[in-house]
Every structure is written in structure tokens, then in C-alpha cells.
PDB file of C-alpha atoms in Angstrom:
ATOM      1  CA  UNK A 140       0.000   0.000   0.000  1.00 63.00           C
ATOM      2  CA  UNK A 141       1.451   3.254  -0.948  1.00 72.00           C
ATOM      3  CA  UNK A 142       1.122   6.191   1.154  1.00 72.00           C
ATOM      4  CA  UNK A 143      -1.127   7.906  -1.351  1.00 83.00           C
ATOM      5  CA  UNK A 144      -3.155   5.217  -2.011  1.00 84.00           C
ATOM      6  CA  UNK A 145      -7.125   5.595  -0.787  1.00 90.00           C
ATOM      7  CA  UNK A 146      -7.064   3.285   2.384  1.00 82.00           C
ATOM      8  CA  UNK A 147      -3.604   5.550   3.345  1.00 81.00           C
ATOM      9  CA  UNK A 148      -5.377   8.420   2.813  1.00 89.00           C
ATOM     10  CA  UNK A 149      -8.153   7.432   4.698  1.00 88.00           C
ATOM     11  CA  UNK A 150      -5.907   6.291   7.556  1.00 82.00           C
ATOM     12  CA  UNK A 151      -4.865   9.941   7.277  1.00 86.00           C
ATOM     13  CA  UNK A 152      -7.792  11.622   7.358  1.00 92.00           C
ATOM     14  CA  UNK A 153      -8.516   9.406  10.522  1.00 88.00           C
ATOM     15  CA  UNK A 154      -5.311  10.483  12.080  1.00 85.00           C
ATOM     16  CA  UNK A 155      -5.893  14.428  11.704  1.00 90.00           C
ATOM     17  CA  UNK A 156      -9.675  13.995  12.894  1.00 90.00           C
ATOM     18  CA  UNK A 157     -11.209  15.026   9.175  1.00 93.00           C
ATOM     19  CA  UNK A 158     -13.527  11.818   9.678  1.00 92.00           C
ATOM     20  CA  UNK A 159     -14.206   9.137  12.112  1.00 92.00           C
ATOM     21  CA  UNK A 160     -14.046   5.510  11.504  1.00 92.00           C
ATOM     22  CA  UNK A 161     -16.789   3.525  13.391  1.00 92.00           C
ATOM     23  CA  UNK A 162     -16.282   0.031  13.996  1.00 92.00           C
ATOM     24  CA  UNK A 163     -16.913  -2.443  16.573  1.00 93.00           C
ATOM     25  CA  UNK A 164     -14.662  -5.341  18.162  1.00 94.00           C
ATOM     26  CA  UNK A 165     -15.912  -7.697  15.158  1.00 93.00           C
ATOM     27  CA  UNK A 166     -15.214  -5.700  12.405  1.00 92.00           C
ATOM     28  CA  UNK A 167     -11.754  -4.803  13.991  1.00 94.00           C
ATOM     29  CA  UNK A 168     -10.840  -8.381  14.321  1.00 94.00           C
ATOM     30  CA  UNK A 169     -11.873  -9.422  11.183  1.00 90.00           C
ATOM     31  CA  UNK A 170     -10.253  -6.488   9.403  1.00 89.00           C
ATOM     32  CA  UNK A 171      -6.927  -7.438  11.234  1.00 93.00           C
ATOM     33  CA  UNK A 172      -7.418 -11.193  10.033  1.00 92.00           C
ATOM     34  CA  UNK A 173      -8.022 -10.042   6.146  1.00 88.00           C
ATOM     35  CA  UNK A 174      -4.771  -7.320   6.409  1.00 87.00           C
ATOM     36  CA  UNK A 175      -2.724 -10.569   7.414  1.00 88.00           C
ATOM     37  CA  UNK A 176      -2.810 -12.931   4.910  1.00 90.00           C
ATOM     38  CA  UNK A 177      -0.508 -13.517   2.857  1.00 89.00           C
ATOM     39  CA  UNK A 178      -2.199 -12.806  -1.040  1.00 87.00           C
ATOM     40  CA  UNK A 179      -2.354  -9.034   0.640  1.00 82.00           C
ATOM     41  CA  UNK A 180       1.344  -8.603   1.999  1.00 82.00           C
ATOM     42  CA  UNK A 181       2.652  -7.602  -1.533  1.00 81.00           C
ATOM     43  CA  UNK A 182       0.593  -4.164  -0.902  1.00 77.00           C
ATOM     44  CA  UNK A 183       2.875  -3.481   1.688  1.00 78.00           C
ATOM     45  CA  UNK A 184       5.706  -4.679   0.938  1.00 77.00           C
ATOM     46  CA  UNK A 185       7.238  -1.163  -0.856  1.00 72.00           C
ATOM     47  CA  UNK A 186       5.583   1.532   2.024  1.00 74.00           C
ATOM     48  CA  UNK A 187       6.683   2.350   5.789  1.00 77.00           C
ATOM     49  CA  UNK A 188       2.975   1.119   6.438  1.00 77.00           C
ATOM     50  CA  UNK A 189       2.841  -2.323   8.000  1.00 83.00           C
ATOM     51  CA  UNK A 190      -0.043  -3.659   8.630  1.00 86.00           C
ATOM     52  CA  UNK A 191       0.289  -3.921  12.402  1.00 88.00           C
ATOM     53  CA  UNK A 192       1.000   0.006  12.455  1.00 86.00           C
ATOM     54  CA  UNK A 193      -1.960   0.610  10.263  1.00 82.00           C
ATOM     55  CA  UNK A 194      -4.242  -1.196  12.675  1.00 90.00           C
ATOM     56  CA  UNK A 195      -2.408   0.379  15.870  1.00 90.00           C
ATOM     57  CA  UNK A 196      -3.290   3.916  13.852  1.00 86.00           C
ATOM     58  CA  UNK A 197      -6.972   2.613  13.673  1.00 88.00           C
ATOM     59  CA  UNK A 198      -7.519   1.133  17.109  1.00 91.00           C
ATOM     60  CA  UNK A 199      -6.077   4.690  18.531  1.00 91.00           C
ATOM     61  CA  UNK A 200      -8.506   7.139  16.438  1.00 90.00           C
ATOM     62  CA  UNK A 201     -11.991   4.793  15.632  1.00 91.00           C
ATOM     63  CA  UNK A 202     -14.903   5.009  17.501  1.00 92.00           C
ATOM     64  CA  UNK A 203     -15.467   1.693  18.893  1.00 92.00           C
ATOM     65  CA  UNK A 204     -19.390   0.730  18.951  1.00 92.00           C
ATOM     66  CA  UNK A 205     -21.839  -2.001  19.852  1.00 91.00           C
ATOM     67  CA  UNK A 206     -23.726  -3.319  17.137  1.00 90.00           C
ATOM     68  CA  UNK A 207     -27.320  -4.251  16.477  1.00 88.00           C
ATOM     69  CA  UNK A 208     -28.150  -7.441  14.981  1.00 89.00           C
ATOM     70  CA  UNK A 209     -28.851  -6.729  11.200  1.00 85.00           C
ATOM     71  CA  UNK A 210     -31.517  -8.675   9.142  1.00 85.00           C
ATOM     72  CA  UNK A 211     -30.725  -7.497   5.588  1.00 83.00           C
ATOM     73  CA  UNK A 212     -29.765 -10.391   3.901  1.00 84.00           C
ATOM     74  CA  UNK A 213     -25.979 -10.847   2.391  1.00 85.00           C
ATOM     75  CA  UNK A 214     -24.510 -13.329   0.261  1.00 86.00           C
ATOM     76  CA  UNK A 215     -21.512 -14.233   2.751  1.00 88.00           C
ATOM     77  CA  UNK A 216     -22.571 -15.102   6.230  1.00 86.00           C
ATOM     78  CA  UNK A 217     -19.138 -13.949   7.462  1.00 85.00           C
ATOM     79  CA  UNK A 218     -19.872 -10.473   6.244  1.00 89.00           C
ATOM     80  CA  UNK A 219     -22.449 -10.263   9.023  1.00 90.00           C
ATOM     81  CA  UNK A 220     -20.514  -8.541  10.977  1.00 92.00           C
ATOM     82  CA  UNK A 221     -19.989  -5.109   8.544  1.00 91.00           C
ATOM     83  CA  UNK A 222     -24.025  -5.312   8.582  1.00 91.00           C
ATOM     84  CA  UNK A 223     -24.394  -5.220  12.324  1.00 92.00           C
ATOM     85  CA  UNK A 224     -22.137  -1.841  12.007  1.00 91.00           C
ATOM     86  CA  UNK A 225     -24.585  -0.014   9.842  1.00 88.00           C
ATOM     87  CA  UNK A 226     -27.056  -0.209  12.691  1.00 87.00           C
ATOM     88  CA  UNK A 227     -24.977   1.506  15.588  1.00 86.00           C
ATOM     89  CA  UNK A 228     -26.760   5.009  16.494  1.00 85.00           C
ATOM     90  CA  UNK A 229     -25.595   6.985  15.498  1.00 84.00           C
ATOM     91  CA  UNK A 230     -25.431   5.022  11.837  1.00 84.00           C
ATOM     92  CA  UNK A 231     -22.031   5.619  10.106  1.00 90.00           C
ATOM     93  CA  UNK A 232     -22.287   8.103   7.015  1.00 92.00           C
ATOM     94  CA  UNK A 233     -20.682   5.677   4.516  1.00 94.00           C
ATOM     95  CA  UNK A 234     -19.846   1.979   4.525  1.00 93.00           C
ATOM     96  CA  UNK A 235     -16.698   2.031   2.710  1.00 94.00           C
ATOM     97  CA  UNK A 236     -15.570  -1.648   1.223  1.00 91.00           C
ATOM     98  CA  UNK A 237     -13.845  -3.262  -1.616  1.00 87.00           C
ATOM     99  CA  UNK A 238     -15.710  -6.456  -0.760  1.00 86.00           C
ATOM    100  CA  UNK A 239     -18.026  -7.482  -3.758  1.00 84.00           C
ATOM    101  CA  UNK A 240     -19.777  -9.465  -1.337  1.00 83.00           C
ATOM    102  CA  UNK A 241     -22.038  -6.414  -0.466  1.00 82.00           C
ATOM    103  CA  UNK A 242     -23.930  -6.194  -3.700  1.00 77.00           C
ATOM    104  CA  UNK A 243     -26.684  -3.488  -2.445  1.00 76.00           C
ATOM    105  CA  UNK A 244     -25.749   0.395  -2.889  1.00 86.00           C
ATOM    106  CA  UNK A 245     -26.910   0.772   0.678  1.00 84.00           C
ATOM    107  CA  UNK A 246     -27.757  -1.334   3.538  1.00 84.00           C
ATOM    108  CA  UNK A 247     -29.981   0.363   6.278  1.00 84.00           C
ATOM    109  CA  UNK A 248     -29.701   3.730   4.589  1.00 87.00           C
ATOM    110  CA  UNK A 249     -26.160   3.606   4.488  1.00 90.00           C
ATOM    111  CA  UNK A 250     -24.135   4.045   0.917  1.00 93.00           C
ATOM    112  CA  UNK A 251     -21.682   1.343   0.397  1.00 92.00           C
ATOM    113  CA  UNK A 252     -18.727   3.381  -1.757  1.00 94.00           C
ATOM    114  CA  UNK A 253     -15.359   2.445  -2.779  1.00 94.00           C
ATOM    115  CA  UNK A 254     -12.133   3.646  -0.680  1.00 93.00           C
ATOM    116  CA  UNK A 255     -10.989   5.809  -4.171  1.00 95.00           C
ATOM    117  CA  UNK A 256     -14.544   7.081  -4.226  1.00 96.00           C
ATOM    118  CA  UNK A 257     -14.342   8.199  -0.768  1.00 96.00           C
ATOM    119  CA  UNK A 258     -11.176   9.661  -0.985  1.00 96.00           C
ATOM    120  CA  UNK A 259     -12.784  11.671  -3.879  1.00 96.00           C
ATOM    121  CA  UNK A 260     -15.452  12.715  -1.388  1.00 95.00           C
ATOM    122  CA  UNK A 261     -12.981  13.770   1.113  1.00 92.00           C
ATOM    123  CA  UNK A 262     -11.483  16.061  -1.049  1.00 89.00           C
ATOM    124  CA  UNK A 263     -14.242  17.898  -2.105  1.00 87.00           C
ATOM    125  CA  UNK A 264     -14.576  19.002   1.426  1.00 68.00           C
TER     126      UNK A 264
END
């Protein structure tokens, strides 16, 4: 991952307090699993971003919520998870993913954009 690509930038905009990533203990775990095997180590390997110090970064600036069961239906059970996250009050803004798995453009009234698209967002601010 370069440090100008979207999820870095993102990270960034976490770090200076321009947004706020919500997540809960789930998503955080799950997150850390994904940014730890091995088909996605090749994205780091030319950056000073690991991905231990990318989740430390996280962990420090997210706001950490309790879910709500979701019942929207998904096509990966193991996705659940992101679901229950829409549902936290107050909701998040966006549900940014690269995960085809979420096929809807919004689950419970919350768009599902890509990190570039975001990133494009963020700079229109």
C-alpha cells in the first residue's frame, strides 16, 4: 500500500480527525485477520505502512461501537458482521468496502462506496 493510495489516505484523514471511523470489536478483528494474509502482503511490501502500524493507527482514532443485529440479507454469512455496524446510532455516514460481497448500494440507509470514491469525497470538502 502506498502512502497515497485511498485506504492511506483514509488512515490519514482518521489520524488528523477530518472523519471518524466507526467500527466495533468484530469488524476490527476481522479487518486485522483479512490485512494478514498472505495474497495481501505484496501491498505493503514497498511503504513504511505495516499492517500492524496501520491497525495500531486505527484502534487509537476509531470510535469503537456495539452493534445491532442486522436482518438485511448478504450473500456471505461472514460479512455479518460489517451489517451489524450499519445499525450503531448513530449510523455511520458511509460503509466504505472493496468487498463485492455487499452487492446493495446501501444497507440500512447507508451508501456502500469504494475507498478511491471516498477519498474523492474527502477532497471535495
Amino acid at each position: 500500500m502506498s502512502e497515497t493510495s485511498p485506504p492511506a489516505q483514509i488512515l490519514n484523514a482518521v489520524r488528523v480527525g477530518q472523519v471518524v471511523a466507526v467500527m466495533s470489536e468484530a469488524t476490527f478483528a476481522e479487518l486485522e485477520k483479512v490485512l494478514h494474509r498472505p495474497a495481501l502482503q505484496r501491498y505493503f511490501t514497498h511503504t513504511t505502512i505495516t499492517p500492524t502500524a496501520f491497525l495500531a493507527d486505527l484502534r487509537i482514532h476509531a470510535d469503537l461501537v456495539i452493534p445491532v443485529s442486522s436482518t438485511a440479507p448478504i450473500r456471505d454469512p461472514r460479512d455479518r458482521v460489517f451489517l451489524d455496524l450499519l445499525t450503531a446510532e448513530p449510523p455511520p455516514h458511509y460503509f466504505v468496502t472493496g468487498d463485492q460481497d455487499f452487492e446493495a448500494s446501501h444497507y440500512s440507509g447507508v451508501p456502500v462506496i469504494s475507498a478511491a470514491k471516498f477519498v474523492r469525497l474527502l477532497t471535495r470538502r
